Amino acid sequence: MAELNGTHDPGLKSFVAAANDGDCDFPIQNLALGITSDGGGIAIGDQILHLKAALGAGLFGGMAKEAAAAAAGYSLNPLMALGPDHWSALRARASELLRSGGPEAEVRPALMPMAGAQMQLPAAIGDYTDFFASINHATNAGKLMRPDNPLMPNYKHVPIAYHGRASSIRVSGTPVMRPNGQTKAADADAPTFGACKRLDYELELAFYTGPGTELGEPIKLDDTPDHIFGLSILNDWSARDIQGWEYQPLGPFLGKNFASTMSPWVVTMDALVPYRSRALKRPDGDPEPLPYLTSEENEKWGGLDIKMSVAIASAEMRSLGADPHIIGTANFKDMYWTIFQMLAHHTSGGCDIRPGDLMGSGTASGTKPGTYGSLQEVSQAGRETFELPTGEIRTFLEDGDEVVMTAYCNGSGYGRIGFGECRAVIEAAKG
Ligand code: MN
């Protein structure tokens, strides 16, 4: 497991001035990785350390050089495959290179401005699975259908998930087209095919897997940290009307597979060490998870204190230059299942993983209005409206709306690191 070390020192500063601004997502303690149209890089303040250029300047040696070379191409999969020792070596060297008092004159030529960089998906995602790990979301969503009995009987025993679709995942900034699909209104005799009328977002984080495993070889819970590279923000777009008609009995399909959006920067597990927390304490009376989902280590460190938010900026708001309007905020440490339990469960039957597989957490929600991670919860399944600062009324998303998700960690005496943004504008359905 990654451990606290000098790279987390809150006193460290970078010679890139913007990195030292208290609100910056990418201070020198973060060192998030991403892929630009010109290969891999490390975020620092308002700049990107371009790895190909840094390697060309001879700034890396040993394991850090192997790791930088693996991250310098057009996907982070080769770096993800190398494992935690390489990840930590790259981080340690990047921290030396970018800090105040480091070899600034040699590093400067390898920096490129973040503004204008064409960010790509950080990995070639082979498989995508989406969990349902927020008990608050599961309860809020379940209540809409089963007011007296919102949680299914398996919820506290099994980390529930569906196998998603990797081909339609896009990087932040790519517009999302409203899907057409088959729906049936409750009072209609027959289904119809047409544009989705209940387009929704889901506020999530997702982790990328590290070194792959063999078919038939489960990952033990306490070994899962060696197989988790880092996390980004995920918007699991959802067509509620399509989903509501199609989901029984096999779960989400076309209601989810038309698009998913990922933020471009991966915040590594190394960077998140100071923000690890106790796993959610199960309320009295809740069952203990089965032994393969239980460990002292997981209970002590399985949680992640990450603040998340989702906001909407309508076309009108953007034309007025208004900030996105926050609809919901949640904390990842309230998840009922940890990311480590998710991965242990995913492989417990022998399913193998490959570097760069993506596992979503499920919608992160709290228990009250203002903490909901989906409009299904905000609008109570379309029964209630809400208002944007322009006076525009919403139940679900309209064409032209932009959804903006952010996440960051702070506190615990280690300052702030952020995930950047996951955003996309809704475009009209194809006629
Ligand atoms: Mn989801």
CSV table of C-alpha atoms in Angstrom, one decimal, residues 93-426:
chain,number,residue,atom,x,y,z
A,93,ARG,CA,11.1,12.0,-9.1
A,94,ALA,CA,8.4,14.3,-10.5
A,95,SER,CA,8.1,15.9,-7.0
A,96,GLU,CA,11.9,16.6,-7.0
A,97,LEU,CA,11.8,18.0,-10.5
A,98,LEU,CA,8.9,20.4,-10.0
A,99,ARG,CA,9.6,21.7,-6.5
A,100,SER,CA,11.0,25.1,-5.7
A,101,GLY,CA,14.7,24.7,-5.5
A,102,GLY,CA,14.6,21.9,-8.0
A,103,PRO,CA,16.3,21.9,-11.4
A,104,GLU,CA,13.9,24.6,-12.8
A,105,ALA,CA,16.1,25.7,-15.7
A,106,GLU,CA,16.2,22.1,-17.1
A,107,VAL,CA,12.5,21.4,-16.4
A,108,ARG,CA,11.0,24.6,-17.8
A,109,PRO,CA,11.4,23.7,-21.4
A,110,ALA,CA,9.4,20.5,-20.8
A,111,LEU,CA,6.4,22.4,-19.5
A,112,MET,CA,3.3,23.2,-21.6
A,113,PRO,CA,0.3,25.3,-20.6
A,114,MET,CA,-2.7,23.4,-19.5
A,115,ALA,CA,-4.9,26.0,-21.2
A,116,GLY,CA,-5.3,24.8,-24.7
A,117,ALA,CA,-4.0,21.3,-24.1
A,118,GLN,CA,-6.2,18.8,-25.9
A,119,MET,CA,-6.8,16.2,-23.2
A,120,GLN,CA,-7.6,12.7,-24.2
A,121,LEU,CA,-9.0,9.7,-22.2
A,122,PRO,CA,-6.2,8.7,-19.9
A,123,ALA,CA,-6.5,5.0,-20.7
A,124,ALA,CA,-7.7,2.7,-23.4
A,125,ILE,CA,-10.5,1.3,-21.2
A,126,GLY,CA,-11.0,-2.4,-21.9
A,127,ASP,CA,-13.8,-3.1,-19.5
A,128,TYR,CA,-16.1,-0.8,-17.5
A,129,THR,CA,-18.1,-1.8,-14.5
A,130,ASP,CA,-20.3,0.5,-12.4
A,131,PHE,CA,-21.1,-0.2,-8.8
A,132,PHE,CA,-23.9,1.1,-6.6
A,133,ALA,CA,-21.9,1.6,-3.4
A,134,SER,CA,-23.7,4.6,-1.9
A,135,ILE,CA,-26.3,3.3,0.5
A,136,ASN,CA,-27.9,6.8,0.6
A,137,HIS,CA,-28.3,6.8,-3.2
A,138,ALA,CA,-29.6,3.2,-3.1
A,139,THR,CA,-32.1,4.2,-0.4
A,140,ASN,CA,-33.2,7.5,-2.1
A,141,ALA,CA,-33.6,5.8,-5.5
A,142,GLY,CA,-35.3,2.7,-3.9
A,143,LYS,CA,-37.8,4.8,-2.0
A,144,LEU,CA,-39.1,6.2,-5.3
A,145,MET,CA,-40.3,2.7,-6.2
A,146,ARG,CA,-40.6,1.0,-2.8
A,147,PRO,CA,-41.3,3.7,-0.1
A,148,ASP,CA,-41.5,1.2,2.7
A,149,ASN,CA,-38.7,-1.2,1.7
A,150,PRO,CA,-36.2,0.8,-0.4
A,151,LEU,CA,-33.2,-1.5,-0.1
A,152,MET,CA,-33.1,-4.9,-1.8
A,153,PRO,CA,-32.3,-7.7,0.7
A,154,ASN,CA,-28.8,-8.3,-0.9
A,155,TYR,CA,-27.6,-4.7,-0.6
A,156,LYS,CA,-25.7,-5.0,2.7
A,157,HIS,CA,-24.1,-8.3,1.7
A,158,VAL,CA,-23.1,-7.8,-2.0
A,159,PRO,CA,-21.4,-4.8,-3.6
A,160,ILE,CA,-24.0,-4.5,-6.4
A,161,ALA,CA,-22.8,-3.5,-9.9
A,162,TYR,CA,-23.6,-3.8,-13.6
A,163,HIS,CA,-21.2,-4.4,-16.4
A,164,GLY,CA,-21.1,-1.2,-18.4
A,165,ARG,CA,-20.1,-0.2,-21.9
A,166,ALA,CA,-16.5,1.0,-22.5
A,167,SER,CA,-16.8,2.0,-26.2
A,168,SER,CA,-19.0,5.0,-25.4
A,169,ILE,CA,-16.8,6.5,-22.7
A,170,ARG,CA,-15.5,10.0,-23.7
A,171,VAL,CA,-13.3,12.6,-22.1
A,172,SER,CA,-14.6,15.7,-20.4
A,173,GLY,CA,-15.6,18.4,-22.9
A,174,THR,CA,-17.0,16.0,-25.5
A,175,PRO,CA,-20.7,16.9,-26.1
A,176,VAL,CA,-23.3,14.2,-25.2
A,177,MET,CA,-26.1,13.6,-27.6
A,178,ARG,CA,-29.5,12.9,-26.1
A,179,PRO,CA,-30.3,9.3,-26.9
A,180,ASN,CA,-33.3,8.0,-28.8
A,181,GLY,CA,-34.8,4.9,-27.3
A,182,GLN,CA,-37.8,2.8,-26.5
A,183,THR,CA,-39.9,3.9,-23.6
A,184,LYS,CA,-43.4,3.3,-22.3
A,185,ALA,CA,-45.3,5.9,-20.3
A,186,ALA,CA,-47.1,4.3,-17.2
A,187,ASP,CA,-50.5,5.1,-18.7
A,188,ALA,CA,-49.7,4.1,-22.3
A,189,ASP,CA,-50.7,0.8,-23.8
A,190,ALA,CA,-47.6,0.3,-25.9
A,191,PRO,CA,-44.1,1.6,-26.0
A,192,THR,CA,-42.8,4.2,-28.5
A,193,PHE,CA,-39.4,5.0,-29.9
A,194,GLY,CA,-38.1,8.6,-29.7
A,195,ALA,CA,-35.9,11.1,-27.9
A,196,CYS,CA,-35.2,10.5,-24.2
A,197,LYS,CA,-37.4,12.8,-22.0
A,198,ARG,CA,-35.7,12.1,-18.7
A,199,LEU,CA,-32.0,12.6,-19.3
A,200,ASP,CA,-30.0,12.5,-16.0
A,201,TYR,CA,-26.5,12.5,-14.7
A,202,GLU,CA,-24.8,10.4,-12.0
A,203,LEU,CA,-22.1,12.0,-9.8
A,204,GLU,CA,-19.4,9.3,-9.4
A,205,LEU,CA,-15.8,8.6,-9.0
A,206,ALA,CA,-14.2,5.7,-10.8
A,207,PHE,CA,-10.9,3.9,-10.4
A,208,TYR,CA,-8.5,2.6,-13.0
A,209,THR,CA,-7.0,-0.9,-12.3
A,210,GLY,CA,-3.3,-1.5,-12.2
A,211,PRO,CA,-1.5,-4.8,-13.0
A,212,GLY,CA,-3.7,-7.4,-14.5
A,213,THR,CA,-4.5,-10.8,-13.1
A,214,GLU,CA,-4.9,-14.3,-14.3
A,215,LEU,CA,-8.4,-15.8,-15.0
A,216,GLY,CA,-9.4,-17.8,-12.0
A,217,GLU,CA,-7.2,-15.8,-9.6
A,218,PRO,CA,-9.2,-13.6,-7.2
A,219,ILE,CA,-7.5,-10.6,-5.6
A,220,LYS,CA,-7.6,-10.8,-1.8
A,221,LEU,CA,-9.0,-7.7,-0.2
A,222,ASP,CA,-5.7,-6.7,1.4
A,223,ASP,CA,-3.9,-7.1,-2.0
A,224,THR,CA,-6.3,-4.9,-3.9
A,225,PRO,CA,-4.3,-1.7,-3.3
A,226,ASP,CA,-1.5,-3.1,-5.5
A,227,HIS,CA,-4.1,-3.3,-8.3
A,228,ILE,CA,-5.7,0.2,-8.1
A,229,PHE,CA,-3.8,3.0,-9.9
A,230,GLY,CA,-6.0,6.1,-9.2
A,231,LEU,CA,-9.3,7.8,-9.5
A,232,SER,CA,-11.1,10.3,-11.8
A,233,ILE,CA,-14.5,11.8,-11.9
A,234,LEU,CA,-17.2,9.9,-13.8
A,235,ASN,CA,-20.5,11.1,-15.1
A,236,ASP,CA,-22.6,8.0,-15.7
A,237,TRP,CA,-25.3,9.6,-17.9
A,238,SER,CA,-28.6,7.9,-17.5
A,239,ALA,CA,-31.8,7.9,-19.6
A,240,ARG,CA,-34.3,7.3,-16.8
A,241,ASP,CA,-37.3,6.7,-19.1
A,242,ILE,CA,-35.4,4.2,-21.3
A,243,GLN,CA,-33.9,2.6,-18.1
A,244,GLY,CA,-37.3,2.3,-16.4
A,245,TRP,CA,-38.8,0.3,-19.2
A,246,GLU,CA,-35.9,-1.9,-20.1
A,247,TYR,CA,-34.2,-2.8,-16.8
A,248,GLN,CA,-36.3,-5.7,-15.6
A,249,PRO,CA,-35.0,-8.3,-15.1
A,250,LEU,CA,-31.4,-7.8,-16.3
A,251,GLY,CA,-30.6,-4.3,-15.2
A,252,PRO,CA,-29.2,-1.2,-17.1
A,253,PHE,CA,-28.6,-1.5,-20.9
A,254,LEU,CA,-29.4,1.3,-23.4
A,255,GLY,CA,-30.5,3.6,-20.6
A,256,LYS,CA,-26.8,3.8,-19.7
A,257,ASN,CA,-24.7,2.9,-22.8
A,258,PHE,CA,-25.1,5.9,-25.0
A,259,ALA,CA,-22.4,7.9,-23.2
A,260,SER,CA,-20.2,8.1,-20.1
A,261,THR,CA,-17.9,11.0,-19.4
A,262,MET,CA,-14.5,10.9,-17.5
A,263,SER,CA,-12.4,13.8,-16.2
A,264,PRO,CA,-9.0,13.8,-17.9
A,265,TRP,CA,-6.6,13.7,-14.9
A,266,VAL,CA,-6.0,10.6,-12.8
A,267,VAL,CA,-5.3,11.3,-9.1
A,268,THR,CA,-3.2,8.4,-8.0
A,269,MET,CA,-3.7,6.4,-4.9
A,270,ASP,CA,-0.2,7.7,-3.9
A,271,ALA,CA,-1.6,11.2,-3.9
A,272,LEU,CA,-4.7,10.2,-1.9
A,273,VAL,CA,-2.8,8.6,1.0
A,274,PRO,CA,-3.3,11.7,3.3
A,275,TYR,CA,-7.0,11.6,2.7
A,276,ARG,CA,-7.6,7.9,3.4
A,277,SER,CA,-10.0,7.4,6.2
A,278,ARG,CA,-11.8,4.7,8.1
A,279,ALA,CA,-14.3,2.8,6.0
A,280,LEU,CA,-17.9,3.8,6.8
A,281,LYS,CA,-18.9,2.4,10.2
A,282,ARG,CA,-21.8,0.2,9.6
A,283,PRO,CA,-24.8,1.2,11.7
A,284,ASP,CA,-25.7,-1.2,14.6
A,285,GLY,CA,-27.7,-4.1,13.4
A,286,ASP,CA,-26.2,-4.2,9.9
A,287,PRO,CA,-24.6,-7.5,9.0
A,288,GLU,CA,-20.9,-7.9,8.9
A,289,PRO,CA,-19.6,-8.4,5.3
A,290,LEU,CA,-18.5,-12.0,4.5
A,291,PRO,CA,-14.9,-12.7,5.4
A,292,TYR,CA,-13.6,-12.1,1.8
A,293,LEU,CA,-14.9,-8.6,2.1
A,294,THR,CA,-13.6,-7.9,5.6
A,295,SER,CA,-10.2,-6.9,6.8
A,296,GLU,CA,-8.7,-4.7,9.6
A,297,GLU,CA,-6.7,-2.8,7.0
A,298,ASN,CA,-9.9,-2.1,4.9
A,299,GLU,CA,-11.8,-0.9,8.0
A,300,LYS,CA,-8.9,1.3,9.1
A,301,TRP,CA,-8.0,2.8,5.7
A,302,GLY,CA,-10.6,1.8,3.2
A,303,GLY,CA,-12.5,5.1,3.1
A,304,LEU,CA,-11.5,8.1,1.0
A,305,ASP,CA,-12.4,11.6,2.2
A,306,ILE,CA,-13.2,13.2,-1.2
A,307,LYS,CA,-15.7,16.1,-1.6
A,308,MET,CA,-17.7,15.9,-4.8
A,309,SER,CA,-20.1,18.3,-6.4
A,310,VAL,CA,-22.4,18.5,-9.5
A,311,ALA,CA,-23.6,21.7,-11.1
A,312,ILE,CA,-25.6,22.7,-14.1
A,313,ALA,CA,-25.0,25.7,-16.4
A,314,SER,CA,-27.8,26.1,-18.9
A,315,ALA,CA,-27.1,27.7,-22.3
A,316,GLU,CA,-28.7,30.9,-21.1
A,317,MET,CA,-26.6,30.9,-17.9
A,318,ARG,CA,-23.4,30.4,-20.0
A,319,SER,CA,-24.4,33.2,-22.4
A,320,LEU,CA,-24.7,35.5,-19.3
A,321,GLY,CA,-21.4,34.3,-18.0
A,322,ALA,CA,-23.0,32.9,-14.9
A,323,ASP,CA,-21.1,30.2,-12.9
A,324,PRO,CA,-22.5,26.7,-12.9
A,325,HIS,CA,-25.2,26.3,-10.3
A,326,ILE,CA,-24.4,23.6,-7.7
A,327,ILE,CA,-27.2,21.0,-7.5
A,328,GLY,CA,-25.6,18.5,-5.1
A,329,THR,CA,-22.6,17.8,-3.0
A,330,ALA,CA,-21.6,14.5,-1.4
A,331,ASN,CA,-18.6,12.9,0.3
A,332,PHE,CA,-17.0,9.7,-1.0
A,333,LYS,CA,-16.3,8.6,2.6
A,334,ASP,CA,-20.0,7.9,3.0
A,335,MET,CA,-19.9,5.0,0.5
A,336,TYR,CA,-21.2,1.7,2.1
A,337,TRP,CA,-18.6,-0.3,0.2
A,338,THR,CA,-14.9,0.7,-0.3
A,339,ILE,CA,-13.1,0.7,-3.6
A,340,PHE,CA,-11.0,-2.2,-2.2
A,341,GLN,CA,-14.1,-4.2,-1.4
A,342,MET,CA,-15.4,-3.5,-4.9
A,343,LEU,CA,-12.3,-4.9,-6.6
A,344,ALA,CA,-12.1,-7.9,-4.2
A,345,HIS,CA,-15.7,-8.7,-4.9
A,346,HIS,CA,-15.4,-8.1,-8.7
A,347,THR,CA,-12.6,-10.8,-8.9
A,348,SER,CA,-13.9,-13.1,-6.2
A,349,GLY,CA,-15.4,-15.5,-8.7
A,350,GLY,CA,-12.2,-15.6,-10.8
A,351,CYS,CA,-12.9,-12.7,-13.2
A,352,ASP,CA,-9.6,-11.4,-14.4
A,353,ILE,CA,-8.8,-7.7,-14.8
A,354,ARG,CA,-6.5,-5.9,-17.2
A,355,PRO,CA,-4.6,-2.6,-16.7
A,356,GLY,CA,-6.8,0.3,-17.4
A,357,ASP,CA,-10.2,-1.3,-16.6
A,358,LEU,CA,-12.6,1.2,-15.2
A,359,MET,CA,-14.7,0.7,-12.1
A,360,GLY,CA,-17.3,3.3,-11.2
A,361,SER,CA,-18.4,3.8,-7.6
A,362,GLY,CA,-22.1,4.4,-8.3
A,363,THR,CA,-23.9,7.7,-7.7
A,364,ALA,CA,-22.6,9.4,-4.6
A,365,SER,CA,-25.4,10.9,-2.5
A,366,GLY,CA,-26.2,12.0,1.0
A,367,THR,CA,-29.6,11.8,2.7
A,368,LYS,CA,-31.0,15.3,2.3
A,369,PRO,CA,-31.9,17.7,-0.5
A,370,GLY,CA,-28.7,19.4,-1.7
A,371,THR,CA,-26.7,16.2,-1.3
A,372,TYR,CA,-28.2,14.2,-4.2
A,373,GLY,CA,-25.9,12.9,-7.0
A,374,SER,CA,-28.7,12.5,-9.6
A,375,LEU,CA,-31.7,14.4,-10.8
A,376,GLN,CA,-33.8,11.3,-10.3
A,377,GLU,CA,-33.4,12.0,-6.6
A,378,VAL,CA,-33.6,15.8,-6.9
A,379,SER,CA,-36.8,15.6,-8.9
A,380,GLN,CA,-38.3,12.6,-7.0
A,381,ALA,CA,-38.5,10.7,-10.3
A,382,GLY,CA,-39.8,13.7,-12.2
A,383,ARG,CA,-42.5,14.7,-9.6
A,384,GLU,CA,-40.7,17.9,-8.4
A,385,THR,CA,-39.2,20.8,-10.3
A,386,PHE,CA,-36.2,23.0,-9.4
A,387,GLU,CA,-35.1,26.4,-10.6
A,388,LEU,CA,-31.8,27.6,-12.0
A,389,PRO,CA,-30.6,31.2,-11.2
A,390,THR,CA,-32.0,32.4,-14.5
A,391,GLY,CA,-35.5,31.3,-13.4
A,392,GLU,CA,-35.4,28.3,-15.8
A,393,ILE,CA,-37.3,25.3,-14.5
A,394,ARG,CA,-36.0,21.8,-14.6
A,395,THR,CA,-36.9,18.3,-13.7
A,396,PHE,CA,-34.3,16.5,-15.9
A,397,LEU,CA,-31.7,17.9,-18.3
A,398,GLU,CA,-32.6,20.1,-21.3
A,399,ASP,CA,-30.7,20.4,-24.6
A,400,GLY,CA,-27.9,22.9,-24.1
A,401,ASP,CA,-27.4,22.2,-20.4
A,402,GLU,CA,-23.9,21.7,-19.4
A,403,VAL,CA,-23.2,19.4,-16.4
A,404,VAL,CA,-20.0,20.2,-14.4
A,405,MET,CA,-18.7,17.8,-11.8
A,406,THR,CA,-15.7,18.5,-9.5
A,407,ALA,CA,-14.0,16.8,-6.6
A,408,TYR,CA,-11.3,17.6,-4.2
A,409,CYS,CA,-9.7,16.6,-0.9
A,410,ASN,CA,-8.6,18.9,1.9
A,411,GLY,CA,-8.2,18.9,5.6
A,412,SER,CA,-6.2,16.4,7.6
A,413,GLY,CA,-3.4,19.0,7.7
A,414,TYR,CA,-2.3,18.2,4.2
A,415,GLY,CA,-3.7,21.0,2.1
A,416,ARG,CA,-5.9,20.6,-0.9
A,417,ILE,CA,-5.6,18.5,-4.0
A,418,GLY,CA,-8.3,18.4,-6.7
A,419,PHE,CA,-9.5,16.2,-9.6
A,420,GLY,CA,-10.2,19.0,-12.1
A,421,GLU,CA,-13.5,18.9,-13.9
A,422,CYS,CA,-15.8,16.5,-15.7
A,423,ARG,CA,-18.1,18.5,-17.9
A,424,ALA,CA,-20.2,18.0,-21.0
A,425,VAL,CA,-23.0,19.8,-22.9
A,426,ILE,CA,-26.2,18.0,-23.9
